[in-house]
Short mmCIF file of C-alpha atoms and ligand atoms in Angstrom, two decimals:
data_model
loop_
_atom_site.label_atom_id
_atom_site.label_comp_id
_atom_site.label_asym_id
_atom_site.label_seq_id
_atom_site.Cartn_x
_atom_site.Cartn_y
_atom_site.Cartn_z
CA MET A 57 15.99 -16.92 29.20
CA VAL A 58 19.51 -17.67 27.86
CA LYS A 59 17.97 -20.46 25.81
CA TYR A 60 15.85 -17.93 23.91
CA PHE A 61 18.42 -15.16 23.80
CA ASN A 62 19.23 -15.74 20.11
CA ILE A 63 15.59 -15.08 19.26
CA ILE A 64 15.42 -12.04 21.56
CA GLN A 65 18.56 -10.66 19.98
CA ALA A 66 17.15 -11.20 16.47
CA LEU A 67 13.92 -9.45 17.52
CA CYS A 68 15.88 -6.47 18.83
CA ARG A 69 17.98 -6.33 15.68
CA SER A 70 14.84 -6.30 13.50
CA ALA A 71 13.20 -3.64 15.66
CA LEU A 72 16.28 -1.45 15.39
CA ILE A 73 16.10 -1.41 11.58
CA ASN A 74 13.54 1.36 12.06
CA PRO A 75 14.50 2.64 15.49
CA ASN A 76 12.42 5.01 17.55
CA GLU A 77 12.67 6.25 21.08
CA ALA A 78 10.23 3.69 22.51
CA ILE A 79 12.08 0.74 20.97
CA SER A 80 15.49 1.95 22.15
CA HIS A 81 14.08 2.60 25.62
CA GLN A 82 12.66 -0.93 25.92
CA ILE A 83 15.86 -2.54 24.66
CA ASN A 84 17.81 -0.46 27.14
CA ARG A 85 15.51 -1.68 29.93
CA LEU A 86 16.07 -5.28 28.89
CA LYS A 87 19.84 -4.68 28.78
CA ASP A 88 19.80 -3.21 32.33
CA SER A 89 17.73 -6.11 33.69
CA LEU A 90 20.07 -8.67 32.10
CA GLU A 91 23.06 -6.90 33.57
CA LYS A 92 21.45 -6.85 36.99
CA ASP A 93 20.72 -10.57 36.85
CA GLY A 94 24.30 -11.44 35.91
CA TYR A 95 23.88 -12.00 32.17
CA ALA A 96 26.79 -9.71 31.37
CA GLN A 97 27.55 -11.14 27.93
CA GLU A 98 23.93 -10.89 26.78
CA ALA A 99 23.65 -7.33 28.12
CA LYS A 100 26.82 -6.41 26.27
CA SER A 101 25.51 -7.75 22.99
CA LEU A 102 22.30 -5.66 23.34
CA GLU A 103 24.44 -2.66 24.15
CA GLY A 104 26.38 -3.32 20.92
CA LEU A 105 23.13 -3.42 18.92
CA LEU A 106 21.97 -0.16 20.46
CA SER A 107 25.20 1.67 19.84
CA SER A 108 25.55 0.49 16.23
CA SER A 109 21.95 1.55 15.56
CA GLN A 110 22.75 4.94 17.08
CA ALA A 111 25.92 5.21 14.97
CA SER A 112 24.11 4.41 11.73
CA LEU A 113 21.45 6.99 12.59
CA GLU A 114 24.15 9.58 13.08
CA MET A 115 25.94 8.65 9.87
CA SER A 116 22.93 8.44 7.58
CA PRO A 117 21.34 11.74 6.62
CA SER A 118 18.60 12.03 9.20
CA LYS A 119 15.19 11.91 7.60
CA ILE A 120 13.73 13.87 10.44
CA GLN A 121 16.31 16.60 10.01
CA LYS A 122 15.70 16.65 6.29
CA SER A 123 12.04 17.24 6.89
CA PHE A 124 12.88 20.52 8.57
CA VAL A 125 14.49 21.65 5.37
CA ILE A 126 11.86 20.47 2.93
CA ALA A 127 8.76 21.77 4.65
CA SER A 128 8.20 25.00 6.46
CA GLY A 129 6.09 25.66 9.52
CA GLU A 130 5.50 24.41 13.03
CA VAL A 131 5.95 20.85 14.22
CA LEU A 132 2.77 18.78 14.41
CA THR A 133 2.25 16.84 17.62
CA ALA A 134 -0.43 14.44 18.81
CA LYS A 135 -1.88 17.35 20.81
CA THR A 136 -2.25 19.73 17.82
CA PRO A 137 -5.98 20.39 17.39
CA VAL A 138 -7.26 19.28 13.99
CA PRO A 139 -9.70 21.67 12.23
CA VAL A 140 -13.32 20.58 12.14
CA ASP A 141 -16.40 21.31 10.09
CA LYS A 142 -18.14 24.11 11.98
CA GLU A 143 -21.66 22.69 11.52
CA THR A 144 -21.07 19.03 12.19
CA SER A 145 -17.80 19.11 14.19
CA THR A 146 -16.46 16.37 11.90
CA PRO A 147 -12.64 16.52 11.74
CA LEU A 148 -11.44 17.73 8.35
CA ALA A 149 -8.34 15.58 8.47
CA GLU A 150 -6.66 12.68 10.18
CA ILE A 151 -3.01 12.91 11.20
CA PHE A 152 -0.57 10.03 10.71
CA PHE A 153 2.84 10.35 12.31
CA PRO A 154 5.84 8.62 10.68
CA ASN A 155 5.55 5.69 13.11
CA ASP A 156 2.00 5.02 11.88
CA LEU A 157 3.06 4.96 8.23
CA PRO A 158 4.00 1.82 6.26
CA ASN A 159 7.67 0.83 6.07
CA ASP A 160 7.37 -1.38 3.04
CA MET A 161 7.23 0.06 -0.43
CA PRO A 162 4.18 -1.23 -2.29
CA ILE A 163 4.99 -3.76 -4.97
CA PHE A 164 4.78 -2.55 -8.57
CA ASN A 165 6.60 -3.42 -11.75
CA GLU A 166 10.25 -2.45 -11.88
CA ASN A 167 9.78 0.66 -14.05
CA ILE A 168 7.26 2.21 -11.71
CA GLN A 169 9.25 1.22 -8.67
CA LEU A 170 12.39 2.89 -10.08
CA ALA A 171 10.49 6.02 -11.11
CA ILE A 172 8.97 6.37 -7.64
CA GLN A 173 12.30 5.75 -5.97
CA SER A 174 13.84 8.50 -8.09
CA ILE A 175 11.24 11.07 -6.99
CA VAL A 176 11.69 10.09 -3.38
CA ASN A 177 15.48 10.42 -3.75
CA GLU A 178 14.95 13.86 -5.25
CA TRP A 179 12.81 14.85 -2.29
CA MET A 180 15.33 13.54 0.17
CA LYS A 181 18.00 15.73 -1.46
CA PHE A 182 15.65 18.71 -1.55
CA ASP A 183 18.09 21.06 0.19
CA ARG A 184 20.90 20.26 -2.29
CA LEU A 185 18.57 21.03 -5.20
CA LEU A 186 17.51 24.29 -3.61
CA GLU A 187 21.15 25.30 -3.21
CA ILE A 188 21.53 25.28 -7.00
CA ASN A 189 18.17 26.98 -7.46
CA ALA A 190 16.53 23.90 -8.94
CA THR A 191 12.96 23.69 -7.76
CA PRO A 192 12.14 20.09 -6.99
CA ALA A 193 8.65 18.76 -7.69
CA SER A 194 6.47 19.35 -4.66
CA SER A 195 3.16 17.82 -5.69
CA CYS A 196 2.17 14.50 -7.11
CA LEU A 197 -1.06 12.98 -8.37
CA ILE A 198 -1.40 9.21 -8.02
CA TYR A 199 -4.19 7.62 -10.02
CA GLY A 200 -5.40 4.21 -11.15
CA ILE A 201 -8.07 1.59 -10.54
CA PRO A 202 -9.26 0.77 -6.99
CA GLY A 203 -7.23 -1.43 -4.68
CA THR A 204 -3.89 -1.09 -6.48
CA GLY A 205 -1.98 0.38 -3.53
CA LYS A 206 -2.30 4.11 -4.23
CA THR A 207 -3.07 5.21 -0.67
CA HIS A 208 -0.40 2.84 0.62
CA LEU A 209 2.09 4.39 -1.83
CA ALA A 210 1.23 7.95 -0.78
CA LYS A 211 1.75 7.08 2.89
CA TRP A 212 4.99 5.25 2.15
CA ILE A 213 6.34 8.30 0.29
CA ALA A 214 5.57 10.46 3.34
CA LYS A 215 7.31 7.91 5.56
CA GLN A 216 10.40 8.10 3.35
CA ILE A 217 10.66 11.84 3.68
CA GLY A 218 10.02 11.65 7.41
CA LEU A 219 7.02 13.95 7.68
CA PRO A 220 3.62 13.38 9.26
CA VAL A 221 0.66 13.06 6.92
CA VAL A 222 -2.38 15.30 7.09
CA LEU A 223 -4.90 13.01 5.43
CA ALA A 224 -7.96 14.78 4.07
CA ARG A 225 -10.79 12.84 2.59
CA LEU A 226 -12.42 15.25 0.23
CA GLU A 227 -15.53 13.12 0.31
CA GLY A 228 -15.89 13.96 4.01
CA LEU A 229 -15.02 17.62 3.51
CA MET A 230 -17.65 18.02 0.86
CA SER A 231 -20.55 16.17 2.38
CA SER A 232 -24.02 17.55 3.08
CA PHE A 233 -23.48 21.32 3.54
CA LEU A 234 -22.28 22.34 0.11
CA GLY A 235 -22.18 25.98 1.08
CA THR A 236 -19.51 25.37 3.69
CA THR A 237 -17.32 23.20 1.49
CA SER A 238 -15.13 26.06 0.26
CA ARG A 239 -14.62 27.21 3.83
CA ASN A 240 -13.65 23.67 4.90
CA ILE A 241 -11.13 23.39 2.08
CA GLY A 242 -9.68 26.79 2.98
CA ASN A 243 -9.37 25.79 6.65
CA LEU A 244 -7.81 22.46 5.81
CA PHE A 245 -5.12 24.01 3.60
CA ALA A 246 -4.47 26.79 6.12
CA PHE A 247 -3.85 24.05 8.71
CA ALA A 248 -1.55 22.06 6.38
CA ASN A 249 0.37 25.22 5.43
CA LYS A 250 0.93 26.06 9.07
CA TYR A 251 2.68 22.77 9.91
CA LYS A 252 5.52 20.70 8.49
CA CYS A 253 3.62 17.88 6.83
CA VAL A 254 2.67 16.06 3.67
CA LEU A 255 -0.87 16.95 2.70
CA LEU A 256 -2.60 13.87 1.33
CA LEU A 257 -5.82 14.49 -0.59
CA ASP A 258 -7.33 11.02 -0.85
CA GLU A 259 -10.36 10.24 -3.01
CA PHE A 260 -9.70 13.45 -4.81
CA ASP A 261 -12.38 12.71 -7.41
CA ALA A 262 -15.18 13.62 -4.98
CA ILE A 263 -14.96 17.13 -6.33
CA ALA A 264 -15.53 15.87 -9.86
CA LYS A 265 -18.58 13.91 -8.82
CA LEU A 266 -20.13 17.11 -7.55
CA ARG A 267 -19.65 18.72 -10.92
CA ASN A 268 -22.15 16.27 -12.38
CA ASP A 269 -24.93 17.75 -10.30
CA PRO A 270 -26.52 20.40 -12.58
CA GLN A 271 -28.23 22.12 -9.65
CA GLU A 272 -24.97 22.98 -8.01
CA VAL A 273 -23.02 24.42 -10.95
CA GLY A 274 -22.33 27.82 -9.38
CA GLU A 275 -21.33 26.40 -6.01
CA VAL A 276 -19.13 23.74 -7.55
CA LYS A 277 -17.28 26.34 -9.61
CA ARG A 278 -16.55 28.16 -6.38
CA VAL A 279 -15.32 24.98 -4.75
CA VAL A 280 -13.05 24.18 -7.72
CA ASN A 281 -11.67 27.72 -7.62
CA THR A 282 -11.00 27.47 -3.90
CA LEU A 283 -9.23 24.19 -4.46
CA LEU A 284 -7.09 25.66 -7.25
CA GLN A 285 -6.09 28.63 -5.13
CA SER A 286 -5.43 26.36 -2.17
CA LEU A 287 -3.22 24.07 -4.27
CA ASP A 288 -1.27 27.12 -5.42
CA SER A 289 -0.86 28.21 -1.80
CA ARG A 290 0.94 24.92 -1.03
CA HIS A 291 3.97 25.82 -3.16
CA GLU A 292 7.07 26.20 -1.00
CA LYS A 293 5.06 25.13 2.05
CA GLY A 294 5.36 21.35 1.73
CA PHE A 295 4.41 18.32 -0.30
CA THR A 296 0.96 17.64 -1.59
CA ILE A 297 -0.15 14.26 -2.85
CA GLY A 298 -3.53 13.77 -4.56
CA VAL A 299 -4.99 10.27 -5.01
CA THR A 300 -7.88 9.38 -7.29
CA ASN A 301 -9.58 6.45 -9.01
CA HIS A 302 -11.31 8.64 -11.57
CA GLU A 303 -8.61 10.80 -13.05
CA SER A 304 -10.65 11.47 -16.19
CA LEU A 305 -13.23 13.32 -14.09
CA LEU A 306 -10.69 15.78 -12.70
CA ASP A 307 -10.74 19.32 -13.95
CA PRO A 308 -7.76 19.88 -16.35
CA ALA A 309 -6.79 22.94 -14.30
CA ILE A 310 -6.46 20.71 -11.23
CA TRP A 311 -4.37 18.18 -13.18
CA ARG A 312 -1.96 20.92 -14.17
CA ARG A 313 -1.39 21.87 -10.54
CA PHE A 314 0.45 18.57 -9.92
CA ASP A 315 4.14 18.53 -10.91
CA ILE A 316 4.20 14.74 -11.20
CA GLN A 317 1.49 12.30 -12.21
CA ILE A 318 1.86 8.58 -11.58
CA GLU A 319 -0.52 6.01 -13.03
CA ILE A 320 -0.67 2.78 -11.05
CA PRO A 321 -1.68 -0.08 -13.35
CA ARG A 322 -3.31 -3.42 -12.52
CA PRO A 323 -0.66 -5.84 -11.29
CA SER A 324 1.02 -7.96 -13.99
CA SER A 325 1.23 -11.72 -13.32
CA GLU A 326 4.79 -11.33 -11.94
CA VAL A 327 3.71 -8.51 -9.63
CA MET A 328 0.65 -10.55 -8.58
CA ALA A 329 2.89 -13.51 -7.69
CA HIS A 330 5.08 -11.21 -5.64
CA LEU A 331 2.07 -9.71 -3.84
CA LEU A 332 0.64 -13.15 -3.06
CA LYS A 333 3.93 -14.32 -1.58
CA LYS A 334 4.05 -11.23 0.61
CA PHE A 335 0.44 -11.44 1.80
CA LEU A 336 0.61 -15.21 2.39
CA ILE A 337 3.48 -14.98 4.91
CA PRO A 338 3.87 -17.08 7.11
CA LEU A 339 2.17 -19.68 4.86
CA GLU A 340 4.49 -21.04 2.21
CA PHE A 341 3.32 -22.19 -1.18
CA ASN A 342 5.62 -23.51 -3.88
CA GLU A 343 6.33 -21.63 -7.13
CA SER A 344 3.74 -23.56 -9.18
CA GLU A 345 1.04 -22.95 -6.58
CA ILE A 346 1.83 -19.22 -6.54
CA LYS A 347 1.84 -19.16 -10.35
CA PHE A 348 -1.53 -20.92 -10.30
CA LEU A 349 -3.02 -18.43 -7.80
CA ALA A 350 -1.66 -15.51 -9.86
CA TRP A 351 -3.28 -17.06 -12.95
CA CYS A 352 -6.63 -17.18 -11.13
CA LEU A 353 -6.25 -13.50 -10.15
CA GLU A 354 -5.36 -12.19 -13.60
CA GLY A 355 -6.91 -8.71 -13.99
CA SER A 356 -7.63 -8.41 -10.25
CA SER A 357 -6.03 -5.87 -7.90
CA GLY A 358 -3.51 -6.05 -5.08
CA ALA A 359 -6.36 -5.64 -2.59
CA ASP A 360 -7.98 -8.75 -4.14
CA ALA A 361 -4.72 -10.67 -3.69
CA GLU A 362 -4.70 -9.60 -0.04
CA MET A 363 -8.28 -10.79 0.38
CA LEU A 364 -7.59 -14.18 -1.26
CA SER A 365 -4.52 -14.60 0.95
CA LYS A 366 -6.69 -14.08 4.03
CA TRP A 367 -9.06 -16.82 2.81
CA LEU A 368 -6.18 -19.20 2.23
CA LYS A 369 -4.71 -18.43 5.65
CA ARG A 370 -8.04 -19.00 7.39
CA ALA A 371 -8.58 -22.29 5.52
CA PHE A 372 -5.06 -23.64 6.03
CA VAL A 373 -4.85 -22.63 9.68
CA LEU A 374 -8.25 -24.06 10.61
CA GLU A 375 -7.90 -27.17 8.48
CA LYS A 376 -4.36 -28.41 7.86
CA GLU A 377 -5.56 -30.69 5.06
CA SER A 378 -7.14 -27.83 3.11
CA ASN A 379 -6.83 -27.98 -0.60
CA ILE A 380 -5.82 -24.97 -2.67
CA ILE A 381 -8.33 -25.81 -5.44
CA THR A 382 -11.28 -26.06 -3.04
CA VAL A 383 -10.38 -22.75 -1.36
CA MET A 384 -9.88 -21.06 -4.74
CA LYS A 385 -13.29 -22.26 -5.94
CA GLN A 386 -14.99 -21.07 -2.75
CA PHE A 387 -13.30 -17.70 -3.15
CA ALA A 388 -14.43 -17.45 -6.78
CA LEU A 389 -17.97 -18.36 -5.80
CA LEU A 390 -18.25 -15.86 -2.97
CA ASN A 391 -16.15 -13.03 -4.43
CA SER A 392 -17.61 -12.70 -7.89
CA GLY A 393 -16.49 -9.08 -8.23
CA ARG A 394 -12.88 -9.90 -7.43
CA ILE A 395 -12.26 -12.49 -10.14
CA ASN A 396 -12.32 -12.08 -13.89
CA ALA A 397 -15.63 -13.58 -15.16
CA SER A 398 -14.14 -15.97 -17.71
CA LYS A 399 -11.64 -17.40 -15.20
CA ARG A 400 -14.45 -17.77 -12.70
CA ASN A 401 -16.53 -19.73 -15.21
CA VAL A 402 -13.64 -22.07 -15.94
CA MET A 403 -12.97 -22.64 -12.23
CA LEU A 404 -16.56 -23.35 -11.36
CA HIS A 405 -17.46 -25.48 -14.39
CA SER A 406 -15.64 -28.81 -14.08
CA ASP A 407 -12.18 -29.96 -12.98
CA GLU A 408 -11.57 -31.42 -16.44
CA ASP A 409 -12.23 -28.05 -18.08
CA PHE A 410 -10.22 -26.28 -15.42
CA ILE A 411 -7.20 -28.59 -15.91
CA ALA A 412 -7.45 -28.45 -19.72
CA THR A 413 -7.55 -24.64 -19.68
CA LEU A 414 -4.49 -24.49 -17.42
CA LEU A 415 -2.56 -26.95 -19.57
CA ASN A 416 -3.43 -25.04 -22.74
CA ASP A 417 -2.51 -21.64 -21.33
CA LYS A 418 0.31 -20.43 -23.57
CA THR A 419 1.52 -17.54 -21.39
CA CYS A 420 1.90 -19.49 -18.14
CA SER A 421 3.10 -22.82 -19.67
CA PHE A 422 2.11 -24.89 -16.63
CA LYS A 423 3.78 -28.29 -16.42
CA GLN A 424 1.59 -31.39 -16.20
CA LYS A 425 3.32 -32.52 -12.99
CA ASP A 426 2.68 -29.14 -11.33
CA ILE A 427 -1.00 -29.17 -12.23
CA ALA A 428 -1.24 -32.75 -10.98
CA SER A 429 0.22 -31.77 -7.62
CA ILE A 430 -2.07 -28.73 -7.28
CA PHE A 431 -5.11 -30.93 -7.98
CA GLY A 432 -3.79 -33.58 -5.56
CA MET A 433 -3.24 -36.24 -8.25
CA THR A 434 -0.27 -38.19 -9.53
CA PRO A 435 0.93 -37.14 -13.02
CA SER A 436 -0.16 -40.51 -14.44
CA SER A 437 -3.70 -40.27 -12.99
CA LEU A 438 -3.90 -36.74 -14.40
CA SER A 439 -2.91 -37.98 -17.90
CA LYS A 440 -5.42 -40.85 -17.63
CA GLN A 441 -8.19 -38.47 -16.63
CA MET A 442 -7.31 -36.05 -19.43
CA SER A 443 -7.28 -38.79 -22.08
CA LYS A 444 -10.65 -40.09 -20.80
CA PHE A 445 -11.94 -36.53 -21.08
CA LYS A 446 -10.60 -36.19 -24.64
CA ASP A 447 -12.21 -39.52 -25.61
CA SER A 448 -15.58 -38.47 -24.20
CA GLU A 449 -15.29 -35.17 -26.08
CA LYS A 450 -14.65 -37.08 -29.36
CA ASN A 451 -17.69 -39.37 -28.87
N1 ATP B 59 0.88 -2.98 -5.18
C1 ATP B 59 0.64 -3.21 -3.89
N2 ATP B 59 1.66 -3.44 -3.04
C2 ATP B 59 1.42 -3.69 -1.72
N3 ATP B 59 0.19 -3.73 -1.18
C3 ATP B 59 -0.86 -3.50 -1.99
C4 ATP B 59 -0.69 -3.22 -3.39
N4 ATP B 59 -1.91 -3.05 -3.94
C5 ATP B 59 -2.79 -3.19 -2.94
N5 ATP B 59 -2.17 -3.46 -1.77
C6 ATP B 59 -2.82 -3.66 -0.47
O1 ATP B 59 -4.21 -3.65 -0.71
C7 ATP B 59 -4.90 -2.85 0.24
C8 ATP B 59 -5.58 -1.68 -0.47
O2 ATP B 59 -4.57 -0.79 -0.91
P1 ATP B 59 -4.81 0.78 -1.00
O3 ATP B 59 -5.84 1.20 -0.03
O4 ATP B 59 -3.50 1.46 -0.98
O5 ATP B 59 -5.41 0.83 -2.48
P2 ATP B 59 -6.00 2.07 -3.27
O6 ATP B 59 -5.40 1.98 -4.64
O7 ATP B 59 -5.80 3.32 -2.50
O8 ATP B 59 -7.52 1.67 -3.33
P3 ATP B 59 -8.80 2.63 -3.47
O9 ATP B 59 -8.70 3.21 -4.84
O10 ATP B 59 -9.94 1.67 -3.33
O11 ATP B 59 -8.72 3.64 -2.38
C9 ATP B 59 -3.87 -2.36 1.24
O12 ATP B 59 -3.87 -3.25 2.34
C10 ATP B 59 -2.56 -2.47 0.47
O13 ATP B 59 -1.48 -2.68 1.31
MG1 MG B 60 -7.12 4.60 -1.59
#
């Protein structure tokens, strides 16, 4: 026990970065048991961790308290009944409490990250802004291509402001019984307006898809109108976040309802490298390997990077001698939609072509020794192979 106490202490310290009642309770239990068994010093050090976590909670502006200021209504609990579609009994929303929401901010380029942080800061100082009659933004539309972290971002924002999320998938709300869609939307917003929460409208484009159905023009107009009125009804009730992949399909009147609009782009090569490092934990790859993987994923999304990382983890855990090139080629072969077509062709053609393309890539400027190590060769055997290849090309 004492032998592992350093690790236990580190675990407790990490857990207390985002403390909650359950964590504090368990650490308290451990402290009491240690005390009882005569480990006074160890118990004391856990007590110290608990009291400094409590002190920092008291000193920092409490997010939970803030949430009482920035959203009106009753408190949502796990027992609060969620509204359902009257015909099918399908729930109209899913509730995520702050403990279920992600702690880590998604990784974007610095500009976007700073812009997002500034909105979140504004929201966390909501009461101060209200005091001087400044109305802070209370709705935000997040859009961009699939798999770039939009839903993750929306949930992270809610976590920052310390409110539960009422997650509505419009696709679900609008299925089959078109006639009841307006009623469902009305019920959903009435529910969100009643409680302190962030209303998250994911896959917001579903409404636009409906508009393309010429047989339903009248009904769709009604649905769009209901949605517009419902969005207006959210003002001064709480935050609303819309997420969509197809922003161009959204009605301009809906666009205008959102105070802030954030476009999430495809990850740049730096962002991709960052994402890969994060998703690959606990595996460690060196900088040239990460740069190489990011090169292979140029134009792909963060979700693709997560998927590739899972492949690499599986391969390297099951087979210690796995080779990054073999895994990458397998991934390219079996995930054709996740890899840019020209990169895929280069990878799957021949190693000579693959190496030559990497060496000639002006933006990444790979070093010969790095490529040699990735391909499991010595730099001199790589040069020999490349000169043989050049000779055969000349002949
Ligand atoms: N920039 C990013 N930072 C951190 N994680 C990311 C990022 N992009 C994607 N991911 C991860 O990829 C997965 C998919 O992300 P998410 O569902 O948020 O994407 P999305 O943009 O909402 O996709 P879709 O448009 O398909 O709904 C999640 O596990 C998420 O954590
Ligand atoms: Mg999403």
